[in-house]
């Protein structure tokens, strides 16, 4: 972000809206590239030309690399790159000092124009796919892709509609109304398993991506609103899956969870962090990949709570706690801090932490591990404990994403974007720093050889990708009290 | 709210464009439209009577495209009864039912106890590619029931669903609840429905 600062500073008042800023940015680069040399000796004039062209080119390359596939959504950006390439090819014959940049620019253009052609064909996604698609390697979700959405009605029937990933609430409602052949005015809402209704606004973008784990999209008339009840399948499982995963090694489980997290994390575009922070409505861009990654955090956390609360036998419950602590330890070893924290936060959920009979029976060795892990979550002094741990790690790292987002949100909410009609670059630099941390985490590719797979890998892989959970805290607390009633 | 467990689940399969959605919409809403909107997966509910009490008939209208094999498997395992639709104007559409039937067989095991209806839709069309006797022959081979329908002219549509329910010998089901109309049935159809209650 801050790489652009010298250019944007020149014309701050045009930067308020996103689509314009890209043109301002390109315009400035073109000006810099073609800047006429001031009077002077031939040598001086050449040097000046080479310098300004190099500057423009280096920034262009960095800018293109940061945008990556998003460039394909901006025809102006691709056209600009091609034009710049034309000028560079000509100039580099005279100004040999520019020669080394030719292949770099060529590579970027080739990649994007080929991909842009290939992705003209839309990809069709299932709503945060259930079942088999989850086993395929993840590709980033793009704005131009189509998604299939299941929208429920008050009688619990559903209709599946196909809309663009970036579709607004209004567009989704129109598609549903068309499908149901109704002229009645419909409202779109998110209904959680606990029955909480969240009305989705007509202007909301990409409404599906923030659907909670067991939440569903509903459409109904205003009159039906008060009668809406969650679909029975939103309640989640009635039996735990311990008998399945107790047979799997903790290391294998942690490994496959890490592989999955890494896939999800890799799909998150840096810009999604910005859209998330500044509000994706104003960009009209999806944050689906980021939302999926955040959703996974919640899912892992709820998996821990659900399994414990559905385990009726005290001794088995102790086994479960031990298992989760072991999985968490392996996650940390694999530098997967996202799942590591998810597990520990699951264990510290009141529905689990209050089970004193279970915790009492936990061997002291495990209690010590847990205490150490929990201390890493200590939020005091702005999560100092966690931050120290991370700085000691070498990439690849899967970061604890919710904290990074919190940092960005705090920066955003605590600082004005414009001061005296000028962009507040101090704020932009702080935000850029957080993004740089994300960049750093994945600056090295994930090494799949860190674990020697057992023969049941496929089974483990399938299991960790579809945890069935209860996401209703009240239901979980009730189950917990049934396991170990309040002591009187 | 109707309970999941109380549902009687019927799944409609068939190639794209044979008129699965049209049949279901004609049955549930009494409407027909000429425009073609491909389906992904939709469900509908209708209250019916079952063993002297009421239960819900849940109809799953599936996609005719081959993009989603996993969805098909899931619907088969959850379904109680199946409607396999082809269009009498397309021999190809009857061919395309074969792998679907095989899959039902594979997942359900013994299909003889499972209500299956082979349906030749668009019987109003004059450009026929599949003769009635060819449909019957296929049904005989599959040991399932057979019917020709038209969603457009509302020919045999209610009958299709009532006959399908009659095929289930474990339950005694009827589209009529206590003699009252359910759905949009004509008087004649209602009478027929009554007659079929065993
Ligand atoms: N003449 C005639 N046309 C029909 C009949 N039933 C459906 N159609 C027409 O056939 C086309 C396809 O009907 P649909 O019901 O959408 O087909 P479908 O089997 O649901 O197709 P998919 O959802 O893509 O699998 C539409 O244009 C209907 O109007 C019928 O009985 N007679
Ligand atoms: Mg259809």
XYZ file of C-alpha atoms and ligand atoms in Angstrom:
719
model
C 0.000 0.000 0.000
C 2.562 2.508 1.055
C 4.650 1.777 -2.014
C 2.275 4.031 -3.850
C 2.581 6.864 -1.421
C 4.804 9.261 -3.348
C 2.478 9.052 -6.282
C -0.806 9.317 -4.494
C 0.321 12.192 -2.372
C 0.319 14.377 -5.440
C -3.413 14.105 -6.026
C -5.040 13.159 -2.772
C -8.475 14.447 -3.547
C -9.017 11.851 -6.262
C -8.339 8.933 -4.023
C -11.652 8.824 -2.243
C -13.281 6.325 -4.520
C -11.601 3.157 -5.478
C -12.262 2.949 -9.234
C -10.840 6.401 -9.800
C -7.751 5.847 -7.753
C -6.509 3.205 -10.138
C -6.633 5.702 -12.995
C -4.857 8.338 -10.960
C -2.259 5.785 -10.090
C -1.747 4.777 -13.711
C -1.719 8.394 -14.853
C 1.004 9.231 -12.379
C 3.095 6.290 -13.458
C 2.753 7.250 -17.091
C 3.779 10.827 -16.231
C 6.767 9.629 -14.275
C 7.796 7.225 -16.986
C 7.609 9.812 -19.747
C 8.850 12.735 -17.643
C 10.814 15.106 -19.874
C 14.399 15.589 -18.711
C 15.369 19.031 -17.435
C 17.973 20.953 -19.436
C 21.548 19.771 -18.889
C 24.295 17.791 -20.551
C 23.407 14.775 -22.691
C 24.745 12.509 -19.960
C 22.635 14.166 -17.257
C 19.506 14.018 -19.384
C 19.990 10.307 -20.065
C 20.581 9.564 -16.421
C 17.462 11.469 -15.454
C 15.387 9.571 -18.001
C 16.700 6.185 -16.897
C 16.042 7.010 -13.256
C 12.493 8.163 -13.666
C 11.624 5.284 -15.957
C 13.151 2.761 -13.592
C 11.232 4.274 -10.721
C 7.957 3.985 -12.563
C 8.734 0.451 -13.668
C 9.771 -0.820 -10.256
C 6.610 0.540 -8.656
C 4.507 -0.885 -11.479
C 6.003 -4.314 -10.984
C 5.416 -4.254 -7.251
C 1.914 -2.973 -7.743
C 1.130 -5.695 -10.279
C 2.532 -8.373 -8.009
C 0.451 -7.208 -5.066
C -2.739 -7.154 -7.100
C -1.999 -10.560 -8.603
C -5.172 -12.036 -10.084
C -7.288 -8.986 -9.205
C -5.570 -7.202 -12.100
C -7.628 -9.299 -14.453
C -10.745 -7.602 -13.166
C -9.413 -4.195 -14.242
C -9.204 -3.928 -18.027
C -7.566 -0.506 -17.634
C -4.760 -2.033 -15.610
C -3.999 -4.681 -18.206
C -4.129 -2.134 -21.023
C -1.746 0.095 -19.105
C 0.724 -2.737 -18.548
C 0.697 -3.586 -22.225
C 1.237 -0.005 -23.233
C 4.056 0.382 -20.763
C 5.603 -2.765 -22.137
C 5.493 -1.263 -25.641
C 7.290 1.877 -24.508
C 9.829 -0.108 -22.553
C 10.649 -2.377 -25.488
C 11.408 0.696 -27.583
C 13.314 2.577 -24.909
C 15.425 -0.334 -23.793
C 17.127 -0.380 -27.208
C 18.570 3.039 -26.454
C 18.605 2.990 -22.660
C 20.338 -0.314 -22.028
C 20.086 0.176 -18.263
C 16.381 -0.662 -18.533
C 16.972 -3.986 -20.256
C 16.896 -6.081 -17.091
C 13.296 -5.045 -16.355
C 11.935 -6.193 -19.723
C 11.583 -9.897 -18.877
C 9.886 -9.111 -15.547
C 7.217 -6.986 -17.139
C 6.806 -9.430 -19.974
C 6.232 -12.263 -17.527
C 3.487 -10.401 -15.678
C 1.656 -9.419 -18.852
C 1.809 -12.904 -20.271
C 0.527 -14.455 -17.075
C -2.403 -12.095 -16.713
C -3.540 -11.894 -20.300
C -3.525 -15.685 -20.533
C -5.326 -16.107 -17.246
C -7.796 -13.376 -18.072
C -8.727 -15.317 -21.182
C -8.943 -18.598 -19.312
C -11.128 -17.186 -16.546
C -13.589 -15.579 -18.940
C -15.290 -18.871 -18.318
C -16.845 -18.501 -14.900
C -16.150 -20.938 -12.181
C -19.197 -22.292 -10.431
C -18.932 -22.675 -6.695
C -21.189 -24.294 -4.200
C -22.074 -22.289 -1.142
C -19.092 -22.944 1.070
C -19.219 -26.357 -0.391
C -20.241 -29.309 1.640
C -19.020 -32.755 0.881
C -16.743 -33.668 -1.935
C -15.692 -30.319 -3.251
C -14.013 -29.600 0.028
C -11.571 -32.355 -0.731
C -10.387 -30.660 -3.878
C -7.567 -28.217 -3.587
C -8.916 -24.760 -3.018
C -8.800 -22.078 -5.666
C -9.393 -18.469 -4.698
C -12.998 -17.354 -5.030
C -13.162 -14.434 -7.460
C -15.709 -11.710 -7.933
C -16.606 -12.845 -11.421
C -17.296 -16.423 -10.344
C -20.817 -17.673 -9.869
C -22.023 -19.278 -6.704
C -24.928 -21.543 -5.926
C -26.907 -20.431 -2.904
C -29.450 -22.426 -1.003
C -32.133 -20.066 0.232
C -34.730 -21.420 2.662
C -38.366 -20.431 2.971
C -40.477 -20.318 6.107
C -41.777 -23.864 5.472
C -38.170 -25.127 5.341
C -38.219 -25.870 1.664
C -35.293 -24.390 -0.178
C -34.478 -23.187 -3.602
C -31.028 -23.109 -5.111
C -30.158 -19.998 -7.042
C -27.126 -19.098 -9.069
C -25.703 -15.610 -8.594
C -22.402 -13.786 -8.995
C -20.069 -13.996 -6.002
C -20.288 -10.225 -5.556
C -24.089 -10.207 -5.844
C -25.900 -7.795 -3.539
C -28.766 -8.602 -1.208
C -31.101 -7.020 -3.739
C -29.865 -9.266 -6.529
C -30.229 -12.373 -4.389
C -33.802 -11.449 -3.461
C -34.656 -10.809 -7.097
C -33.322 -14.229 -8.062
C -35.304 -15.930 -5.293
C -38.519 -14.085 -6.145
C -38.087 -15.094 -9.756
C -37.556 -18.710 -8.782
C -40.583 -18.779 -6.501
C -42.677 -16.900 -9.090
C -43.818 -14.496 -6.414
C -44.606 -10.814 -6.639
C -44.719 -10.493 -2.865
C -42.029 -8.326 -1.337
C -39.411 -10.611 0.168
C -36.789 -9.940 2.807
C -33.489 -11.754 3.020
C -32.037 -12.722 6.351
C -29.482 -14.829 8.081
C -31.002 -17.190 10.624
C -28.645 -18.693 13.169
C -29.181 -22.069 14.773
C -30.217 -20.235 17.933
C -32.966 -18.505 15.971
C -31.339 -15.070 15.825
C -32.364 -13.140 12.778
C -30.024 -10.796 10.997
C -31.665 -8.857 8.202
C -29.456 -8.482 5.144
C -29.542 -5.118 3.472
C -30.251 -4.711 -0.237
C -26.851 -3.076 -0.663
C -24.840 -5.737 1.167
C -22.276 -7.315 -1.130
C -21.530 -11.012 -1.330
C -24.052 -11.811 1.400
C -23.323 -15.515 1.541
C -19.777 -15.275 2.758
C -20.553 -14.338 6.335
C -23.129 -17.070 6.905
C -22.225 -18.677 10.223
C -21.290 -22.337 10.570
C -24.827 -23.667 10.989
C -26.548 -20.486 9.840
C -28.783 -20.400 6.794
C -30.067 -17.779 4.385
C -33.830 -17.387 4.520
C -36.198 -15.407 2.334
C -39.751 -14.626 3.374
C -42.355 -11.908 3.431
C -42.308 -9.429 6.314
C -45.438 -11.027 7.691
C -43.737 -14.405 8.023
C -40.732 -13.037 9.881
C -42.067 -13.721 13.351
C -42.896 -17.345 12.544
C -39.453 -18.303 11.228
C -37.749 -21.169 12.983
C -34.336 -22.655 12.266
C -34.199 -25.762 10.116
C -33.740 -28.887 12.286
C -30.434 -29.704 10.594
C -29.044 -26.396 11.904
C -28.925 -27.902 15.380
C -25.881 -29.944 14.466
C -24.965 -33.466 15.530
C -26.506 -35.339 18.449
C -23.568 -37.700 18.836
C -19.861 -36.968 18.925
C -17.340 -38.324 16.442
C -14.721 -39.347 18.968
C -14.942 -43.013 17.973
C -13.762 -41.944 14.508
C -10.928 -39.633 15.347
C -9.550 -41.273 18.472
C -8.171 -43.896 16.084
C -6.293 -41.255 14.124
C -2.916 -40.055 15.361
C -2.880 -36.536 16.813
C 0.027 -35.646 14.588
C -1.821 -36.747 11.441
C -4.886 -34.794 12.480
C -2.819 -31.671 13.134
C -1.013 -32.160 9.842
C -4.169 -32.461 7.777
C -5.745 -29.525 9.601
C -2.649 -27.521 8.782
C -2.777 -28.518 5.124
C -6.368 -27.342 4.962
C -5.652 -24.096 6.811
C -2.755 -23.448 4.512
C -4.960 -23.872 1.453
C -7.539 -21.490 2.863
C -4.902 -18.986 3.955
C -3.198 -19.077 0.558
C -6.463 -18.166 -1.132
C -6.874 -14.984 0.901
C -5.893 -11.972 -1.190
C -4.143 -9.187 0.705
C -6.724 -6.761 -0.597
C -9.458 -8.697 1.168
C -7.957 -7.514 4.447
C -8.433 -3.960 3.240
C -11.974 -4.580 2.052
C -12.739 -6.208 5.378
C -11.329 -3.275 7.327
C -12.716 -0.421 5.258
C -16.028 -2.176 4.526
C -16.433 -4.285 1.429
C -19.629 -2.419 0.517
C -17.611 0.583 -0.643
C -15.407 -1.570 -2.847
C -18.181 -3.826 -4.126
C -15.730 -6.658 -3.738
C -16.054 -9.994 -2.027
C -14.046 -11.042 0.994
C -15.163 -14.629 0.596
C -11.713 -16.177 0.884
C -10.969 -14.306 4.082
C -14.420 -15.130 5.455
C -13.873 -18.806 4.717
C -10.601 -18.746 6.578
C -12.184 -16.992 9.578
C -15.058 -19.410 9.464
C -12.631 -22.288 9.705
C -11.267 -20.794 12.902
C -14.750 -20.851 14.404
C -15.378 -24.319 13.123
C -12.287 -25.780 14.750
C -13.105 -24.013 17.982
C -16.677 -25.352 17.971
C -15.486 -28.809 17.028
C -13.581 -28.978 20.305
C -16.536 -27.751 22.367
C -19.044 -29.977 20.554
C -17.003 -33.150 20.945
C -16.451 -32.571 24.648
C -20.098 -31.711 25.295
C -21.316 -34.772 23.410
C -19.062 -37.127 25.331
C -21.068 -38.633 28.163
C -18.381 -40.709 29.815
C -16.032 -38.951 32.206
C -12.969 -41.078 31.421
C -13.542 -40.602 27.685
C -13.811 -36.881 28.226
C -10.436 -36.846 29.898
C -9.074 -38.711 26.873
C -10.599 -36.071 24.644
C -8.952 -33.194 26.479
C -5.621 -34.994 26.227
C -6.164 -35.548 22.518
C -6.968 -31.903 21.881
C -3.926 -30.747 23.814
C -1.772 -33.085 21.737
C -3.306 -31.874 18.478
C -2.757 -28.262 19.574
C 0.885 -29.011 20.379
C 1.404 -30.467 16.906
C -0.323 -27.503 15.301
C 2.109 -25.233 17.070
C 4.983 -27.385 15.917
C 3.701 -27.009 12.337
C 3.490 -23.252 12.952
C -0.244 -23.317 12.456
C -1.192 -20.704 15.013
C -4.684 -20.322 13.662
C -5.794 -23.852 14.520
C -3.617 -23.890 17.605
C -5.537 -20.942 19.029
C -8.839 -22.286 17.810
C -8.312 -25.478 19.818
C -7.158 -23.680 22.946
C -10.041 -21.221 22.715
C -12.415 -24.145 22.290
C -11.042 -25.701 25.456
C -11.427 -22.428 27.331
C -15.052 -22.056 26.247
C -17.160 -21.940 29.451
C -19.043 -25.081 28.417
C -15.740 -26.979 28.540
C -13.753 -25.087 31.160
C -16.494 -25.508 33.778
C -16.258 -29.325 33.652
C -14.163 -29.455 36.805
C -14.474 -33.211 37.322
C -12.954 -33.745 33.907
C -10.142 -31.254 34.357
C -9.312 -32.706 37.782
C -8.616 -36.082 36.218
C -6.305 -34.632 33.589
C -2.682 -35.744 34.254
C -0.549 -32.900 35.555
C 1.776 -33.070 32.553
C -1.179 -32.136 30.336
C -2.384 -29.507 32.753
C 1.028 -27.878 32.474
C 0.926 -27.898 28.690
C -2.521 -26.423 28.679
C -1.548 -23.690 31.140
C 1.398 -22.776 28.947
C -0.761 -22.699 25.804
C -3.419 -20.668 27.501
C -0.880 -18.113 28.643
C -0.028 -17.505 24.981
C -3.567 -16.288 24.560
C -3.206 -13.782 27.346
C -4.476 -10.540 25.835
C -2.627 -8.295 28.282
C -0.192 -5.682 26.955
C -1.782 -5.988 23.535
C -1.218 -9.754 23.204
C 2.465 -9.404 23.942
C 2.886 -13.095 24.662
C 1.556 -14.125 21.252
C 3.449 -11.441 19.372
C 6.723 -12.502 20.952
C 6.089 -16.101 19.943
C 5.408 -15.162 16.337
C 8.488 -13.026 15.899
C 10.599 -16.021 16.878
C 9.103 -18.150 14.102
C 10.366 -18.471 10.553
C 7.871 -18.549 7.672
C 5.811 -20.370 6.514
C 3.464 -19.498 9.358
C -0.305 -19.660 9.531
C -1.084 -16.609 11.669
C -3.838 -16.156 14.217
C -5.970 -14.213 11.777
C -8.588 -12.689 14.087
C -5.869 -10.759 15.910
C -4.424 -9.314 12.704
C -7.874 -8.176 11.683
C -8.445 -6.645 15.076
C -5.202 -4.681 14.678
C -6.346 -3.337 11.329
C -9.810 -2.475 12.555
C -8.398 -0.615 15.556
C -6.072 1.357 13.322
C -8.904 2.121 10.955
C -11.384 3.168 13.612
C -8.886 5.124 15.645
C -7.467 7.186 12.795
C -9.004 9.402 10.157
C -8.422 8.384 6.560
C -8.325 11.991 5.402
C -6.829 14.927 7.239
C -7.511 18.339 5.686
C -8.584 16.538 2.554
C -5.219 14.785 2.323
C -4.733 11.055 2.671
C -3.492 10.187 6.141
C -0.436 8.221 5.165
C 0.594 7.519 8.716
C -2.551 5.428 9.053
C -1.910 3.733 5.720
C 1.584 2.799 6.832
C 0.328 1.150 10.015
C -2.223 -0.815 8.050
C 0.403 -1.730 5.485
C 2.527 -3.071 8.325
C -0.117 -5.582 9.282
C -0.485 -6.644 5.679
C 3.253 -7.012 5.514
C 3.057 -9.439 8.432
C 0.615 -11.556 6.465
C 2.958 -11.384 3.495
C 5.855 -12.429 5.674
C 3.925 -15.440 7.031
C 3.530 -16.878 3.561
C 6.757 -15.701 2.002
C 7.911 -19.306 2.080
C 5.867 -22.142 0.608
C 4.368 -24.680 2.947
C 6.435 -27.838 3.019
C 4.162 -30.862 2.871
C 7.021 -33.175 3.856
C 7.079 -32.075 7.495
C 5.084 -35.160 8.384
C 5.431 -38.720 7.170
C 1.899 -39.711 6.265
C 0.332 -42.848 7.677
C -1.730 -45.056 5.441
C -5.070 -43.624 6.601
C -4.209 -40.088 5.406
C -7.146 -39.917 3.016
C -9.521 -40.737 5.831
C -7.947 -38.177 8.179
C -8.020 -35.580 5.430
C -11.686 -36.229 4.769
C -12.506 -36.073 8.462
C -10.832 -32.751 9.279
C -12.484 -31.035 6.318
C -15.993 -31.660 7.499
C -16.289 -31.256 11.214
C -19.946 -31.374 12.243
C -20.530 -28.959 15.081
C -23.151 -27.419 17.321
C -22.789 -23.658 17.023
C -25.448 -22.647 19.519
C -23.718 -21.637 22.742
C -26.860 -22.080 24.817
C -27.285 -25.646 23.563
C -23.639 -26.370 24.334
C -23.928 -24.954 27.830
C -27.031 -27.050 28.463
C -25.227 -30.192 27.352
C -22.343 -29.278 29.618
C -24.633 -28.959 32.645
C -26.141 -32.311 31.840
C -22.661 -33.878 31.899
C -21.643 -32.314 35.173
C -24.522 -30.685 37.004
C -23.919 -27.609 39.090
C -22.593 -28.608 42.493
C -24.993 -27.723 45.255
C -43.013 -26.943 11.903
C -43.098 -30.266 10.122
C -40.594 -32.714 11.544
C -37.825 -34.093 9.359
C -38.485 -37.640 10.441
C -42.134 -37.387 9.517
C -41.338 -36.485 5.926
C -41.958 -38.745 2.994
C -39.240 -37.840 0.533
C -39.746 -38.118 -3.202
C -36.879 -37.310 -5.553
C -37.363 -36.408 -9.212
C -34.555 -37.303 -11.611
C -34.060 -36.959 -15.342
C -32.069 -35.258 -18.090
C -32.075 -31.481 -18.489
C -35.212 -30.000 -20.013
C -37.467 -33.078 -19.848
C -39.917 -31.205 -17.614
C -39.094 -32.296 -14.045
C -39.638 -28.835 -12.599
C -42.719 -28.339 -14.726
C -44.283 -31.546 -13.362
C -43.498 -30.599 -9.782
C -44.722 -27.025 -10.171
C -47.897 -28.211 -11.894
C -48.517 -30.582 -9.007
C -47.630 -28.239 -6.146
C -48.749 -24.871 -7.478
C -50.963 -25.764 -10.397
C -48.942 -23.556 -12.736
C -47.009 -24.056 -15.939
C -44.552 -21.820 -17.731
C -43.087 -22.028 -21.186
C -39.744 -20.537 -20.281
C -36.970 -22.900 -19.333
C -34.918 -22.136 -16.212
C -32.458 -24.940 -15.412
C -32.701 -26.206 -11.844
C -29.887 -26.844 -9.407
C -31.876 -28.257 -6.505
C -35.197 -27.139 -5.072
C -37.524 -28.666 -2.540
C -41.277 -28.426 -2.060
C -43.641 -29.547 0.656
C -47.175 -30.748 0.602
C -49.269 -32.103 3.430
C -50.670 -35.576 2.733
C -52.337 -38.228 4.827
C -50.401 -41.257 5.883
C -51.768 -44.149 7.937
C -54.733 -42.059 9.118
C -52.634 -39.122 10.253
C -50.972 -36.286 8.383
C -47.411 -36.158 7.154
C -45.393 -34.082 4.756
C -44.578 -35.045 1.252
C -41.217 -33.511 0.482
C -40.375 -33.330 -3.190
C -36.806 -32.714 -4.304
C -36.493 -31.384 -7.815
C -32.968 -32.116 -9.005
C -30.724 -30.860 -11.766
C -30.575 -32.450 -15.179
C -26.985 -31.367 -15.644
C -24.172 -33.712 -14.810
C -22.193 -31.093 -12.924
C -23.036 -32.327 -9.458
C -22.606 -36.082 -8.979
C -22.247 -35.759 -5.215
C -25.646 -34.113 -4.879
C -27.278 -36.955 -6.761
C -25.863 -39.575 -4.440
C -27.028 -37.682 -1.382
C -30.580 -37.280 -2.698
C -30.798 -40.977 -3.500
C -29.715 -42.055 -0.066
C -32.209 -39.699 1.576
C -35.125 -40.472 -0.771
C -38.012 -42.850 -0.099
C -39.471 -42.877 -3.613
C -38.241 -41.845 -7.051
C -39.682 -40.388 -10.209
C -37.522 -40.944 -13.275
C -38.562 -38.569 -16.048
C -37.758 -38.595 -19.740
C -39.360 -36.667 -22.576
C -41.248 -38.631 -25.226
C -39.663 -36.258 -27.746
C -36.159 -37.456 -26.992
C -34.806 -40.991 -27.098
C -31.607 -39.646 -25.636
C -33.413 -38.540 -22.476
C -34.583 -42.115 -21.845
C -31.016 -43.312 -22.374
C -29.790 -40.804 -19.804
C -32.009 -42.353 -17.139
C -30.105 -45.625 -17.258
C -27.086 -44.551 -15.191
C -29.436 -42.852 -12.716
C -31.441 -46.057 -12.310
C -28.182 -47.986 -11.851
C -27.133 -45.566 -9.153
C -30.451 -45.922 -7.301
C -29.985 -49.673 -7.532
C -26.440 -49.442 -6.220
C -27.329 -47.220 -3.276
C -30.687 -48.707 -2.324
C -29.825 -52.338 -2.987
C -33.157 -54.033 -3.493
C -35.227 -51.681 -5.660
C -38.324 -53.858 -5.680
C -39.445 -52.556 -2.312
C -38.843 -48.967 -3.370
C -41.506 -47.000 -5.226
C -40.127 -45.941 -8.596
C -42.147 -44.430 -11.401
C -40.818 -44.114 -14.924
C -42.461 -41.098 -16.541
C -42.636 -40.150 -20.212
C -43.430 -36.434 -20.088
C -44.561 -34.000 -22.804
C -47.221 -36.441 -24.023
C -48.949 -33.453 -25.637
C -46.093 -33.136 -28.142
C -46.598 -34.574 -31.609
C -42.946 -35.111 -32.519
C -42.641 -38.372 -30.641
C -39.340 -40.258 -30.486
C -40.240 -42.753 -27.767
C -43.336 -44.904 -28.253
C -45.516 -45.686 -25.255
C -44.681 -49.382 -25.567
C -40.944 -48.601 -25.432
C -41.457 -46.805 -22.143
C -43.513 -49.712 -20.827
C -40.846 -52.179 -21.903
C -38.194 -50.237 -20.054
C -40.405 -50.116 -16.947
C -40.946 -53.878 -17.119
C -37.245 -54.454 -17.306
C -36.702 -52.216 -14.312
C -39.670 -53.731 -12.453
C -41.092 -50.276 -11.840
C -44.328 -48.474 -12.682
C -44.883 -46.400 -15.803
C -46.971 -43.437 -16.877
C -47.084 -40.806 -19.591
C -47.789 -37.244 -18.520
C -48.026 -33.703 -19.734
C -47.184 -30.900 -17.372
C -48.420 -28.517 -20.014
C -51.952 -29.871 -20.358
C -52.054 -31.198 -16.785
C -52.503 -34.745 -17.981
C -51.844 -37.483 -15.410
C -49.893 -35.171 -13.093
C -51.803 -35.676 -9.829
C -52.268 -39.328 -10.789
C -48.520 -39.669 -11.081
C -47.986 -38.624 -7.496
C -50.898 -40.600 -6.087
C -49.821 -43.740 -7.954
C -46.316 -43.335 -6.650
C -47.609 -43.137 -3.084
C -49.748 -46.204 -3.717
C -46.649 -48.141 -4.683
C -45.372 -47.863 -1.133
C -46.790 -50.909 0.615
C -45.350 -50.065 4.006
C -47.468 -46.956 4.396
C -50.969 -46.098 3.387
C -50.700 -42.654 1.862
C -53.092 -40.363 0.099
C -52.886 -36.881 -1.345
C -56.226 -36.141 0.288
C -56.456 -35.185 3.907
C -59.784 -36.235 5.454
C -61.457 -35.932 2.104
C -60.428 -32.291 1.839
C -58.615 -31.036 -1.197
C -54.891 -30.929 -0.999
C -53.147 -29.003 -3.702
C -54.943 -27.954 -6.817
C -56.897 -30.983 -7.884
C -59.944 -31.132 -10.039
C -63.009 -32.888 -8.741
C -62.424 -35.849 -11.037
C -58.900 -36.238 -9.811
C -60.046 -35.998 -6.255
C -62.452 -38.846 -6.815
C -59.757 -40.938 -8.383
C -57.512 -40.197 -5.440
C -60.201 -41.431 -3.096
C -60.699 -44.617 -5.005
C -57.063 -45.461 -4.749
C -57.043 -45.399 -0.964
C -56.804 -49.037 -0.031
N -44.927 -29.341 -24.542
C -44.516 -29.518 -23.289
N -43.483 -28.808 -22.824
C -43.099 -29.024 -21.553
C -43.755 -29.957 -20.722
N -43.132 -29.953 -19.527
C -42.135 -29.032 -19.598
N -42.121 -28.471 -20.821
C -41.201 -27.428 -21.275
O -39.882 -27.961 -21.301
C -38.918 -27.020 -20.882
C -38.110 -27.552 -19.752
O -38.910 -27.784 -18.617
P -38.332 -27.866 -17.148
O -39.433 -28.334 -16.287
O -37.656 -26.620 -16.760
O -37.233 -29.023 -17.338
P -36.333 -29.718 -16.202
O -36.401 -31.194 -16.428
O -36.722 -29.252 -14.876
O -34.870 -29.223 -16.607
P -33.586 -29.073 -15.622
O -34.028 -28.347 -14.418
O -32.583 -28.329 -16.423
O -33.111 -30.445 -15.323
C -39.709 -25.770 -20.506
O -39.632 -24.854 -21.556
C -41.129 -26.253 -20.311
O -42.070 -25.275 -20.634
C -44.838 -30.686 -21.254
O -45.469 -31.522 -20.624
N -45.172 -30.439 -22.543
Mg -35.756 -28.230 -13.507
